[in-house]
Amino acid sequence: MAVPFLDLKRQYQTISSEIEPKLVQVAQSQRYVLGPEVDAFEKEIAAYLGVKHAVGVASGTDALILSLKALGVGHNDEVITCDYSFFSSAGVIRWVGARPVFVDVAKHSFNIDPAAIAKKITKKTKAILVVHLFGEPAEMDPVKKLAAKHGLPIIEDACQAIGAEYQGVKIGGLTESACYSFYPTKVLGCFGDGGLLATNSDQVYHAVQDLRVHGAKGSDDRATIGTNSRLDELQAAVLRIKLRKLEAWIAARRHCAAKYRELLAGLPVQTPQDKPHLGHTYNSFVITSEKRDALMAQLRSKEIGCAIYYSRPFHLMTAFKKFVKPQEKFPRSLIASKSALALPIFPELHDHEIETVAEAIKQFYG
Ligand SMILES: *Cc1c(COP(=O)(O)O)cnc(C)c1O
């Protein structure tokens, strides 16, 4: 039996009766950009995340870029980030003209190794960009301690980790800026592109509010260059409805993860473990296997959806190679890129489908 990697239609069926009248209402209002839906959504999600401010922007990538800009990061600055993530996490650093400096992942994790950051700090370091990959928060305490010691701001790429918790508290307000994506495949997805930046800093908040509308709202003279990066009313209307379901959807993802762990126990694959202080939301359920490519081929031959996140660490990408010194080594991210395999996970995935996936993996190992 085929198992889809992701089936967004199942979720839509559960909310269409709430969403469709709302879309018509926005259309009839003819308010499309920065109106009452965006205002209300920003307040509601700030309350959900437990932060002072939330600013809707056009994508997760833009949230990261505008955060870097708001913190004054630019040419000749260095920004430290993890060697293993979606392209955007490092691409945004180059996009603002800064140099990415890569750090290997931690043991038993796909997130940055806090112990390896200190060696990479130089006079040019301007910020640390931490990614919470696959929905699991990175170890923030040691990173925060180090950042405070060096007076460095931290930006969180929380694009895959909305609702995740660190030591029992939702991430979002831990640092200068946490960035979220509402791309349709994320845990909280809209009907296109959308993003958000959460912050407790009044300075970052005001700066990003201006940056998303060309520098400043409603003035003829401009001191800074901004861009056009806004969340629109239709997306905000969809997100307001979906936000109310988010906790239930995260709980369903955790159920799927627990089921996978139970069924895959004893096989020669590593499953993501539940760590009590890290409230993983399972944006992705990524196992590792030494026979990853053969396993993937077999699952796909049985029409079981799976994907590689990510096959190439940043230090090996053409765009970034020139920023890596020959003596820099990243053994753990290299192993991750060769062994990681994402299995189907979404709130509407059925137990019997998880059993099908687990059975196919068992068969593979004979
Ligand atoms: C999705 C994602 C982004 C970018 O978000 P977009 O909304 O697609 O621009 C950035 N970082 C990570 C880790 C992501 O998963």
mmCIF file of C-alpha atoms and ligand atoms in Angstrom:
data_model
loop_
_atom_site.group_PDB
_atom_site.id
_atom_site.type_symbol
_atom_site.label_atom_id
_atom_site.label_comp_id
_atom_site.label_asym_id
_atom_site.label_seq_id
_atom_site.Cartn_x
_atom_site.Cartn_y
_atom_site.Cartn_z
ATOM 1 C CA MET A 1 0.000 0.000 0.000
ATOM 2 C CA ALA A 2 1.283 3.434 -0.980
ATOM 3 C CA VAL A 3 2.017 5.934 1.801
ATOM 4 C CA PRO A 4 2.315 9.612 0.810
ATOM 5 C CA PHE A 5 5.254 11.615 2.128
ATOM 6 C CA LEU A 6 2.836 14.461 2.784
ATOM 7 C CA ASP A 7 -0.851 14.858 1.921
ATOM 8 C CA LEU A 8 -2.058 18.419 2.479
ATOM 9 C CA LYS A 9 -5.514 17.614 1.134
ATOM 10 C CA ARG A 10 -6.340 15.561 4.213
ATOM 11 C CA GLN A 11 -5.777 18.557 6.445
ATOM 12 C CA TYR A 12 -7.669 20.893 4.142
ATOM 13 C CA GLN A 13 -10.744 18.667 4.299
ATOM 14 C CA THR A 14 -10.868 19.183 8.081
ATOM 15 C CA ILE A 15 -10.798 22.994 7.891
ATOM 16 C CA SER A 16 -12.294 23.938 4.526
ATOM 17 C CA SER A 17 -15.688 24.819 6.007
ATOM 18 C CA GLU A 18 -14.026 27.444 8.231
ATOM 19 C CA ILE A 19 -11.513 28.693 5.691
ATOM 20 C CA GLU A 20 -13.620 29.139 2.573
ATOM 21 C CA PRO A 21 -16.133 31.688 3.975
ATOM 22 C CA LYS A 22 -13.192 33.612 5.432
ATOM 23 C CA LEU A 23 -11.472 33.836 2.032
ATOM 24 C CA VAL A 24 -14.674 35.215 0.530
ATOM 25 C CA GLN A 25 -14.926 37.728 3.359
ATOM 26 C CA VAL A 26 -11.403 39.017 2.705
ATOM 27 C CA ALA A 27 -12.148 39.223 -1.032
ATOM 28 C CA GLN A 28 -15.278 41.230 -0.362
ATOM 29 C CA SER A 29 -13.366 43.580 1.962
ATOM 30 C CA GLN A 30 -10.829 44.298 -0.816
ATOM 31 C CA ARG A 31 -8.210 44.853 1.889
ATOM 32 C CA TYR A 32 -5.249 42.745 0.822
ATOM 33 C CA VAL A 33 -2.070 44.149 2.317
ATOM 34 C CA LEU A 34 -1.349 44.886 5.993
ATOM 35 C CA GLY A 35 -4.929 45.112 7.185
ATOM 36 C CA PRO A 36 -6.979 43.870 10.139
ATOM 37 C CA GLU A 37 -6.273 40.154 9.554
ATOM 38 C CA VAL A 38 -2.495 40.681 9.663
ATOM 39 C CA ASP A 39 -2.809 42.906 12.759
ATOM 40 C CA ALA A 40 -4.943 40.315 14.545
ATOM 41 C CA PHE A 41 -2.711 37.427 13.481
ATOM 42 C CA GLU A 42 0.418 39.199 14.712
ATOM 43 C CA LYS A 43 -1.190 39.730 18.123
ATOM 44 C CA GLU A 44 -2.507 36.166 18.355
ATOM 45 C CA ILE A 45 0.744 34.507 17.377
ATOM 46 C CA ALA A 46 2.778 36.776 19.666
ATOM 47 C CA ALA A 47 0.535 35.583 22.514
ATOM 48 C CA TYR A 48 0.923 31.946 21.408
ATOM 49 C CA LEU A 49 4.719 32.258 21.296
ATOM 50 C CA GLY A 50 4.845 34.310 24.489
ATOM 51 C CA VAL A 51 6.726 37.212 22.880
ATOM 52 C CA LYS A 52 6.254 40.952 22.919
ATOM 53 C CA HIS A 53 6.201 41.478 19.149
ATOM 54 C CA ALA A 54 5.498 39.537 15.958
ATOM 55 C CA VAL A 55 5.897 40.928 12.450
ATOM 56 C CA GLY A 56 4.423 39.206 9.407
ATOM 57 C CA VAL A 57 6.667 39.158 6.343
ATOM 58 C CA ALA A 58 6.657 37.529 2.911
ATOM 59 C CA SER A 59 8.626 34.352 3.762
ATOM 60 C CA GLY A 60 10.870 32.686 6.303
ATOM 61 C CA THR A 61 13.856 33.663 4.195
ATOM 62 C CA ASP A 62 12.819 37.305 4.366
ATOM 63 C CA ALA A 63 12.337 37.067 8.144
ATOM 64 C CA LEU A 64 15.979 35.947 8.395
ATOM 65 C CA ILE A 65 17.250 38.610 5.988
ATOM 66 C CA LEU A 66 15.349 41.418 7.716
ATOM 67 C CA SER A 67 16.570 40.190 11.128
ATOM 68 C CA LEU A 68 20.167 40.340 9.926
ATOM 69 C CA LYS A 69 19.546 43.823 8.506
ATOM 70 C CA ALA A 70 17.839 45.007 11.685
ATOM 71 C CA LEU A 71 20.881 43.897 13.685
ATOM 72 C CA GLY A 72 23.199 45.790 11.343
ATOM 73 C CA VAL A 73 24.861 42.746 9.753
ATOM 74 C CA GLY A 74 26.422 43.500 6.362
ATOM 75 C CA HIS A 75 29.575 43.467 4.256
ATOM 76 C CA ASN A 76 32.725 42.032 5.831
ATOM 77 C CA ASP A 77 30.874 40.783 8.881
ATOM 78 C CA GLU A 78 30.944 37.120 9.809
ATOM 79 C CA VAL A 79 27.895 35.156 10.917
ATOM 80 C CA ILE A 80 28.244 31.745 12.533
ATOM 81 C CA THR A 81 25.735 29.052 11.605
ATOM 82 C CA CYS A 82 25.332 25.291 11.398
ATOM 83 C CA ASP A 83 26.895 23.399 8.477
ATOM 84 C CA TYR A 84 23.745 21.310 8.074
ATOM 85 C CA SER A 85 20.393 22.870 7.190
ATOM 86 C CA PHE A 86 18.123 24.027 4.392
ATOM 87 C CA PHE A 87 19.952 26.355 1.984
ATOM 88 C CA SER A 88 18.239 29.475 3.270
ATOM 89 C CA SER A 89 19.981 29.335 6.693
ATOM 90 C CA ALA A 90 23.334 30.125 5.067
ATOM 91 C CA GLY A 91 22.102 31.795 1.885
ATOM 92 C CA VAL A 92 20.632 34.718 3.832
ATOM 93 C CA ILE A 93 24.046 35.474 5.353
ATOM 94 C CA ARG A 94 25.566 35.913 1.883
ATOM 95 C CA TRP A 95 22.484 37.774 0.687
ATOM 96 C CA VAL A 96 23.213 40.613 3.144
ATOM 97 C CA GLY A 97 26.874 40.553 2.063
ATOM 98 C CA ALA A 98 28.305 38.825 5.140
ATOM 99 C CA ARG A 99 30.497 35.697 5.298
ATOM 100 C CA PRO A 100 29.014 32.477 6.627
ATOM 101 C CA VAL A 101 31.189 30.611 9.147
ATOM 102 C CA PHE A 102 30.136 26.994 9.582
ATOM 103 C CA VAL A 103 30.049 24.824 12.700
ATOM 104 C CA ASP A 104 29.540 21.049 12.776
ATOM 105 C CA VAL A 105 26.412 19.451 14.235
ATOM 106 C CA ALA A 106 26.361 18.136 17.804
ATOM 107 C CA LYS A 107 26.572 14.452 18.719
ATOM 108 C CA HIS A 108 23.209 12.658 18.471
ATOM 109 C CA SER A 109 21.614 15.742 16.940
ATOM 110 C CA PHE A 110 21.115 17.534 13.624
ATOM 111 C CA ASN A 111 21.631 20.904 15.333
ATOM 112 C CA ILE A 112 24.702 23.073 15.888
ATOM 113 C CA ASP A 113 27.332 21.855 18.362
ATOM 114 C CA PRO A 114 27.481 24.658 20.960
ATOM 115 C CA ALA A 115 30.900 23.468 22.152
ATOM 116 C CA ALA A 116 32.373 24.070 18.690
ATOM 117 C CA ILE A 117 31.173 27.668 18.295
ATOM 118 C CA ALA A 118 33.747 29.419 20.503
ATOM 119 C CA LYS A 119 36.683 28.503 18.240
ATOM 120 C CA LYS A 120 34.948 30.179 15.289
ATOM 121 C CA ILE A 121 34.410 33.565 16.926
ATOM 122 C CA THR A 122 36.672 36.311 15.551
ATOM 123 C CA LYS A 123 36.774 40.119 15.715
ATOM 124 C CA LYS A 124 34.526 40.137 12.648
ATOM 125 C CA THR A 125 31.792 37.927 14.101
ATOM 126 C CA LYS A 126 28.570 39.928 14.172
ATOM 127 C CA ALA A 127 25.909 37.342 15.045
ATOM 128 C CA ILE A 128 25.166 33.658 15.610
ATOM 129 C CA LEU A 129 22.371 32.139 13.509
ATOM 130 C CA VAL A 130 21.029 29.013 15.220
ATOM 131 C CA VAL A 131 18.759 26.599 13.338
ATOM 132 C CA HIS A 132 16.193 24.411 15.094
ATOM 133 C CA LEU A 133 16.238 21.701 12.457
ATOM 134 C CA PHE A 134 13.338 19.323 11.786
ATOM 135 C CA GLY A 135 11.370 20.821 14.700
ATOM 136 C CA GLU A 136 13.876 20.092 17.460
ATOM 137 C CA PRO A 137 15.248 23.089 19.388
ATOM 138 C CA ALA A 138 19.002 23.482 19.442
ATOM 139 C CA GLU A 139 20.747 23.512 22.836
ATOM 140 C CA MET A 140 20.270 27.205 23.550
ATOM 141 C CA ASP A 141 21.716 27.732 27.042
ATOM 142 C CA PRO A 142 25.358 27.223 26.105
ATOM 143 C CA VAL A 143 24.922 29.278 22.921
ATOM 144 C CA LYS A 144 23.308 32.101 24.878
ATOM 145 C CA LYS A 145 26.068 32.041 27.484
ATOM 146 C CA LEU A 146 28.734 32.272 24.817
ATOM 147 C CA ALA A 147 26.888 35.003 22.910
ATOM 148 C CA ALA A 148 26.465 37.058 26.076
ATOM 149 C CA LYS A 149 30.167 36.705 26.871
ATOM 150 C CA HIS A 150 31.076 38.094 23.438
ATOM 151 C CA GLY A 151 28.199 40.581 23.181
ATOM 152 C CA LEU A 152 26.792 38.863 20.100
ATOM 153 C CA PRO A 153 23.122 38.780 19.099
ATOM 154 C CA ILE A 154 21.504 35.443 18.215
ATOM 155 C CA ILE A 155 19.041 34.912 15.384
ATOM 156 C CA GLU A 156 17.000 31.721 15.445
ATOM 157 C CA ASP A 157 15.990 30.014 12.225
ATOM 158 C CA ALA A 158 12.804 28.524 13.658
ATOM 159 C CA CYS A 159 11.283 27.979 10.192
ATOM 160 C CA GLN A 160 10.825 24.271 10.956
ATOM 161 C CA ALA A 161 10.123 24.666 14.651
ATOM 162 C CA ILE A 162 6.986 26.650 15.372
ATOM 163 C CA GLY A 163 5.570 25.546 18.717
ATOM 164 C CA ALA A 164 8.765 23.754 19.771
ATOM 165 C CA GLU A 165 9.790 24.116 23.403
ATOM 166 C CA TYR A 166 13.113 24.558 25.102
ATOM 167 C CA GLN A 167 13.104 23.629 28.791
ATOM 168 C CA GLY A 168 9.318 23.706 28.803
ATOM 169 C CA VAL A 169 8.993 27.199 27.266
ATOM 170 C CA LYS A 170 8.049 27.889 23.641
ATOM 171 C CA ILE A 171 10.960 29.084 21.569
ATOM 172 C CA GLY A 172 10.433 32.538 20.062
ATOM 173 C CA GLY A 173 11.445 34.852 22.861
ATOM 174 C CA LEU A 174 14.786 33.306 23.778
ATOM 175 C CA THR A 175 16.938 35.602 21.618
ATOM 176 C CA GLU A 176 16.989 38.839 19.604
ATOM 177 C CA SER A 177 14.869 37.363 16.816
ATOM 178 C CA ALA A 178 13.166 34.068 15.953
ATOM 179 C CA CYS A 179 12.164 33.533 12.314
ATOM 180 C CA TYR A 180 9.291 31.388 11.078
ATOM 181 C CA SER A 181 8.120 30.160 7.683
ATOM 182 C CA PHE A 182 4.535 29.436 6.676
ATOM 183 C CA TYR A 183 5.487 27.640 3.479
ATOM 184 C CA PRO A 184 2.716 25.049 2.919
ATOM 185 C CA THR A 185 4.799 22.032 3.965
ATOM 186 C CA LYS A 186 5.729 23.461 7.379
ATOM 187 C CA VAL A 187 3.912 22.542 10.585
ATOM 188 C CA LEU A 188 1.898 25.778 10.292
ATOM 189 C CA GLY A 189 1.521 26.443 6.572
ATOM 190 C CA CYS A 190 -0.422 29.055 4.648
ATOM 191 C CA PHE A 191 -1.711 29.000 1.055
ATOM 192 C CA GLY A 192 1.515 30.184 -0.553
ATOM 193 C CA ASP A 193 4.530 31.953 0.912
ATOM 194 C CA GLY A 194 4.530 33.695 4.256
ATOM 195 C CA GLY A 195 6.828 34.304 7.194
ATOM 196 C CA LEU A 196 7.124 35.893 10.598
ATOM 197 C CA LEU A 197 9.669 37.308 12.951
ATOM 198 C CA ALA A 198 9.154 37.162 16.714
ATOM 199 C CA THR A 199 11.105 39.338 19.102
ATOM 200 C CA ASN A 200 11.126 40.839 22.568
ATOM 201 C CA SER A 201 13.377 43.654 21.349
ATOM 202 C CA ASP A 202 11.629 46.963 20.633
ATOM 203 C CA GLN A 203 14.591 47.980 18.481
ATOM 204 C CA VAL A 204 14.397 44.902 16.231
ATOM 205 C CA TYR A 205 10.614 45.190 16.063
ATOM 206 C CA HIS A 206 10.596 48.805 14.913
ATOM 207 C CA ALA A 207 13.464 48.252 12.498
ATOM 208 C CA VAL A 208 11.727 45.288 10.815
ATOM 209 C CA GLN A 209 8.383 47.064 10.675
ATOM 210 C CA ASP A 210 10.134 49.755 8.631
ATOM 211 C CA LEU A 211 12.297 47.397 6.576
ATOM 212 C CA ARG A 212 9.289 45.438 5.274
ATOM 213 C CA VAL A 213 7.812 48.610 3.732
ATOM 214 C CA HIS A 214 10.803 50.176 1.952
ATOM 215 C CA GLY A 215 12.335 51.754 5.040
ATOM 216 C CA ALA A 216 9.460 53.593 6.670
ATOM 217 C CA LYS A 217 5.730 53.865 6.400
ATOM 218 C CA GLY A 218 4.169 57.028 5.077
ATOM 219 C CA SER A 219 7.128 59.347 4.708
ATOM 220 C CA ASP A 220 8.658 60.893 1.598
ATOM 221 C CA ASP A 221 12.197 60.951 2.889
ATOM 222 C CA ARG A 222 13.961 57.716 3.811
ATOM 223 C CA ALA A 223 17.115 57.228 5.838
ATOM 224 C CA THR A 224 17.367 53.466 5.284
ATOM 225 C CA ILE A 225 16.712 51.135 2.378
ATOM 226 C CA GLY A 226 14.078 48.549 3.021
ATOM 227 C CA THR A 227 12.227 46.199 0.735
ATOM 228 C CA ASN A 228 8.701 45.012 0.023
ATOM 229 C CA SER A 229 8.140 42.014 2.276
ATOM 230 C CA ARG A 230 4.682 41.712 3.755
ATOM 231 C CA LEU A 231 2.296 39.024 4.836
ATOM 232 C CA ASP A 232 -0.983 39.548 3.021
ATOM 233 C CA GLU A 233 -4.514 39.508 4.377
ATOM 234 C CA LEU A 234 -5.565 36.248 2.724
ATOM 235 C CA GLN A 235 -2.607 34.401 4.205
ATOM 236 C CA ALA A 236 -3.134 35.954 7.635
ATOM 237 C CA ALA A 237 -6.823 34.965 7.556
ATOM 238 C CA VAL A 238 -5.874 31.350 6.787
ATOM 239 C CA LEU A 239 -3.156 31.345 9.443
ATOM 240 C CA ARG A 240 -5.499 32.689 12.156
ATOM 241 C CA ILE A 241 -7.808 29.717 11.641
ATOM 242 C CA LYS A 242 -4.961 27.213 11.465
ATOM 243 C CA LEU A 243 -3.177 28.632 14.524
ATOM 244 C CA ARG A 244 -6.103 27.479 16.665
ATOM 245 C CA LYS A 245 -5.454 23.875 15.575
ATOM 246 C CA LEU A 246 -1.682 24.004 15.878
ATOM 247 C CA GLU A 247 -1.298 22.429 19.327
ATOM 248 C CA ALA A 248 -3.518 19.493 18.321
ATOM 249 C CA TRP A 249 -1.535 19.042 15.100
ATOM 250 C CA ILE A 250 1.753 19.056 16.992
ATOM 251 C CA ALA A 251 0.363 16.464 19.421
ATOM 252 C CA ALA A 252 -0.631 14.288 16.448
ATOM 253 C CA ARG A 253 2.886 14.573 14.998
ATOM 254 C CA ARG A 254 4.342 13.532 18.370
ATOM 255 C CA HIS A 255 2.036 10.536 18.371
ATOM 256 C CA CYS A 256 3.312 9.525 14.908
ATOM 257 C CA ALA A 257 6.915 9.908 16.096
ATOM 258 C CA ALA A 258 6.316 7.745 19.165
ATOM 259 C CA LYS A 259 4.673 5.092 16.998
ATOM 260 C CA TYR A 260 7.636 5.048 14.591
ATOM 261 C CA ARG A 261 10.069 4.783 17.513
ATOM 262 C CA GLU A 262 8.165 1.865 18.951
ATOM 263 C CA LEU A 263 7.958 -0.005 15.628
ATOM 264 C CA LEU A 264 11.542 0.671 14.519
ATOM 265 C CA ALA A 265 13.160 -0.233 17.845
ATOM 266 C CA GLY A 266 15.853 -2.868 17.464
ATOM 267 C CA LEU A 267 16.467 -2.208 13.766
ATOM 268 C CA PRO A 268 19.822 -0.830 12.585
ATOM 269 C CA VAL A 269 18.425 2.687 12.089
ATOM 270 C CA GLN A 270 18.634 5.604 14.517
ATOM 271 C CA THR A 271 15.347 7.358 15.255
ATOM 272 C CA PRO A 272 15.091 10.865 16.738
ATOM 273 C CA GLN A 273 14.856 10.401 20.501
ATOM 274 C CA ASP A 274 12.571 12.407 22.734
ATOM 275 C CA LYS A 275 14.741 14.528 25.008
ATOM 276 C CA PRO A 276 12.715 15.839 27.966
ATOM 277 C CA HIS A 277 14.072 19.405 27.790
ATOM 278 C CA LEU A 278 13.637 19.665 23.992
ATOM 279 C CA GLY A 279 9.997 19.801 22.889
ATOM 280 C CA HIS A 280 10.396 18.414 19.349
ATOM 281 C CA THR A 281 7.488 19.158 16.971
ATOM 282 C CA TYR A 282 8.516 16.709 14.226
ATOM 283 C CA ASN A 283 8.267 19.024 11.250
ATOM 284 C CA SER A 284 10.224 16.106 9.800
ATOM 285 C CA PHE A 285 10.882 12.627 11.171
ATOM 286 C CA VAL A 286 14.442 11.926 10.107
ATOM 287 C CA ILE A 287 16.114 8.594 10.766
ATOM 288 C CA THR A 288 19.684 7.681 9.915
ATOM 289 C CA SER A 289 20.839 4.498 8.234
ATOM 290 C CA GLU A 290 24.242 3.404 6.955
ATOM 291 C CA LYS A 291 22.400 1.952 3.954
ATOM 292 C CA ARG A 292 20.338 5.073 3.392
ATOM 293 C CA ASP A 293 20.347 5.132 -0.423
ATOM 294 C CA ALA A 294 19.416 1.458 -0.806
ATOM 295 C CA LEU A 295 16.740 1.801 1.884
ATOM 296 C CA MET A 296 15.277 4.838 0.142
ATOM 297 C CA ALA A 297 15.210 3.021 -3.193
ATOM 298 C CA GLN A 298 13.356 0.100 -1.649
ATOM 299 C CA LEU A 299 10.797 2.315 0.109
ATOM 300 C CA ARG A 300 10.171 4.236 -3.092
ATOM 301 C CA SER A 301 9.745 1.003 -5.049
ATOM 302 C CA LYS A 302 6.858 0.276 -2.654
ATOM 303 C CA GLU A 303 5.434 3.778 -3.218
ATOM 304 C CA ILE A 304 6.372 4.906 0.270
ATOM 305 C CA GLY A 305 7.237 8.589 0.227
ATOM 306 C CA CYS A 306 10.596 9.552 1.701
ATOM 307 C CA ALA A 307 13.172 12.282 1.130
ATOM 308 C CA ILE A 308 16.767 13.206 1.857
ATOM 309 C CA TYR A 309 17.225 16.239 4.088
ATOM 310 C CA TYR A 310 19.966 17.215 3.251
ATOM 311 C CA SER A 311 22.334 15.543 0.819
ATOM 312 C CA ARG A 312 25.024 18.245 0.847
ATOM 313 C CA PRO A 313 26.342 20.123 3.850
ATOM 314 C CA PHE A 314 27.047 23.830 3.309
ATOM 315 C CA HIS A 315 30.839 23.493 3.392
ATOM 316 C CA LEU A 316 30.659 21.416 0.182
ATOM 317 C CA MET A 317 28.379 23.769 -1.743
ATOM 318 C CA THR A 318 29.834 25.725 -4.635
ATOM 319 C CA ALA A 319 28.370 28.964 -3.262
ATOM 320 C CA PHE A 320 30.090 28.565 0.124
ATOM 321 C CA LYS A 321 33.321 26.588 -0.472
ATOM 322 C CA LYS A 322 35.382 29.744 -0.626
ATOM 323 C CA PHE A 323 34.443 30.613 2.954
ATOM 324 C CA VAL A 324 35.765 27.338 4.344
ATOM 325 C CA LYS A 325 39.389 27.035 5.440
ATOM 326 C CA PRO A 326 41.219 23.815 4.479
ATOM 327 C CA GLN A 327 41.755 22.857 8.129
ATOM 328 C CA GLU A 328 38.027 23.134 8.929
ATOM 329 C CA LYS A 329 36.391 19.709 9.219
ATOM 330 C CA PHE A 330 32.746 18.740 9.647
ATOM 331 C CA PRO A 331 32.692 14.963 10.192
ATOM 332 C CA ARG A 332 29.260 14.770 11.787
ATOM 333 C CA SER A 333 27.393 16.874 9.233
ATOM 334 C CA LEU A 334 29.079 14.846 6.510
ATOM 335 C CA ILE A 335 27.800 11.605 8.056
ATOM 336 C CA ALA A 336 24.328 13.146 8.430
ATOM 337 C CA SER A 337 24.261 14.085 4.741
ATOM 338 C CA LYS A 338 25.012 10.467 3.816
ATOM 339 C CA SER A 339 22.685 8.741 6.272
ATOM 340 C CA ALA A 340 19.632 10.958 6.934
ATOM 341 C CA LEU A 341 16.268 9.872 5.575
ATOM 342 C CA ALA A 342 12.949 11.642 6.228
ATOM 343 C CA LEU A 343 9.898 9.384 6.570
ATOM 344 C CA PRO A 344 6.260 10.417 6.070
ATOM 345 C CA ILE A 345 4.935 12.477 8.978
ATOM 346 C CA PHE A 346 1.922 14.774 9.174
ATOM 347 C CA PRO A 347 -0.964 15.053 11.644
ATOM 348 C CA GLU A 348 -3.410 13.131 9.472
ATOM 349 C CA LEU A 349 -1.057 10.185 8.845
ATOM 350 C CA HIS A 350 -2.768 6.979 9.993
ATOM 351 C CA ASP A 351 -1.276 4.428 12.381
ATOM 352 C CA HIS A 352 -1.729 1.723 9.753
ATOM 353 C CA GLU A 353 0.341 3.799 7.327
ATOM 354 C CA ILE A 354 3.129 4.110 9.903
ATOM 355 C CA GLU A 355 2.936 0.333 10.320
ATOM 356 C CA THR A 356 3.292 -0.064 6.542
ATOM 357 C CA VAL A 357 6.406 2.125 6.513
ATOM 358 C CA ALA A 358 7.931 0.300 9.488
ATOM 359 C CA GLU A 359 7.150 -3.077 7.947
ATOM 360 C CA ALA A 360 8.918 -2.080 4.722
ATOM 361 C CA ILE A 361 12.004 -1.004 6.690
ATOM 362 C CA LYS A 362 11.963 -4.309 8.599
ATOM 363 C CA GLN A 363 11.763 -6.223 5.317
ATOM 364 C CA PHE A 364 14.683 -4.241 3.955
ATOM 365 C CA TYR A 365 16.837 -5.412 6.855
ATOM 366 C CA GLY A 366 15.565 -8.975 6.375
HETATM 367 C C1 LIG B 1 11.640 26.619 5.038
HETATM 368 C C2 LIG B 1 12.901 27.055 5.656
HETATM 369 C C3 LIG B 1 13.426 28.344 5.468
HETATM 370 C C4 LIG B 1 12.871 29.333 4.500
HETATM 371 O O1 LIG B 1 11.527 29.580 4.592
HETATM 372 P P1 LIG B 1 10.745 30.125 3.295
HETATM 373 O O2 LIG B 1 9.440 30.578 3.863
HETATM 374 O O3 LIG B 1 10.613 29.004 2.335
HETATM 375 O O4 LIG B 1 11.538 31.265 2.754
HETATM 376 C C5 LIG B 1 14.566 28.688 6.148
HETATM 377 N N1 LIG B 1 15.200 27.826 6.962
HETATM 378 C C6 LIG B 1 14.745 26.583 7.161
HETATM 379 C C7 LIG B 1 15.480 25.689 8.097
HETATM 380 C C8 LIG B 1 13.600 26.152 6.504
HETATM 381 O O5 LIG B 1 13.157 24.902 6.679
#
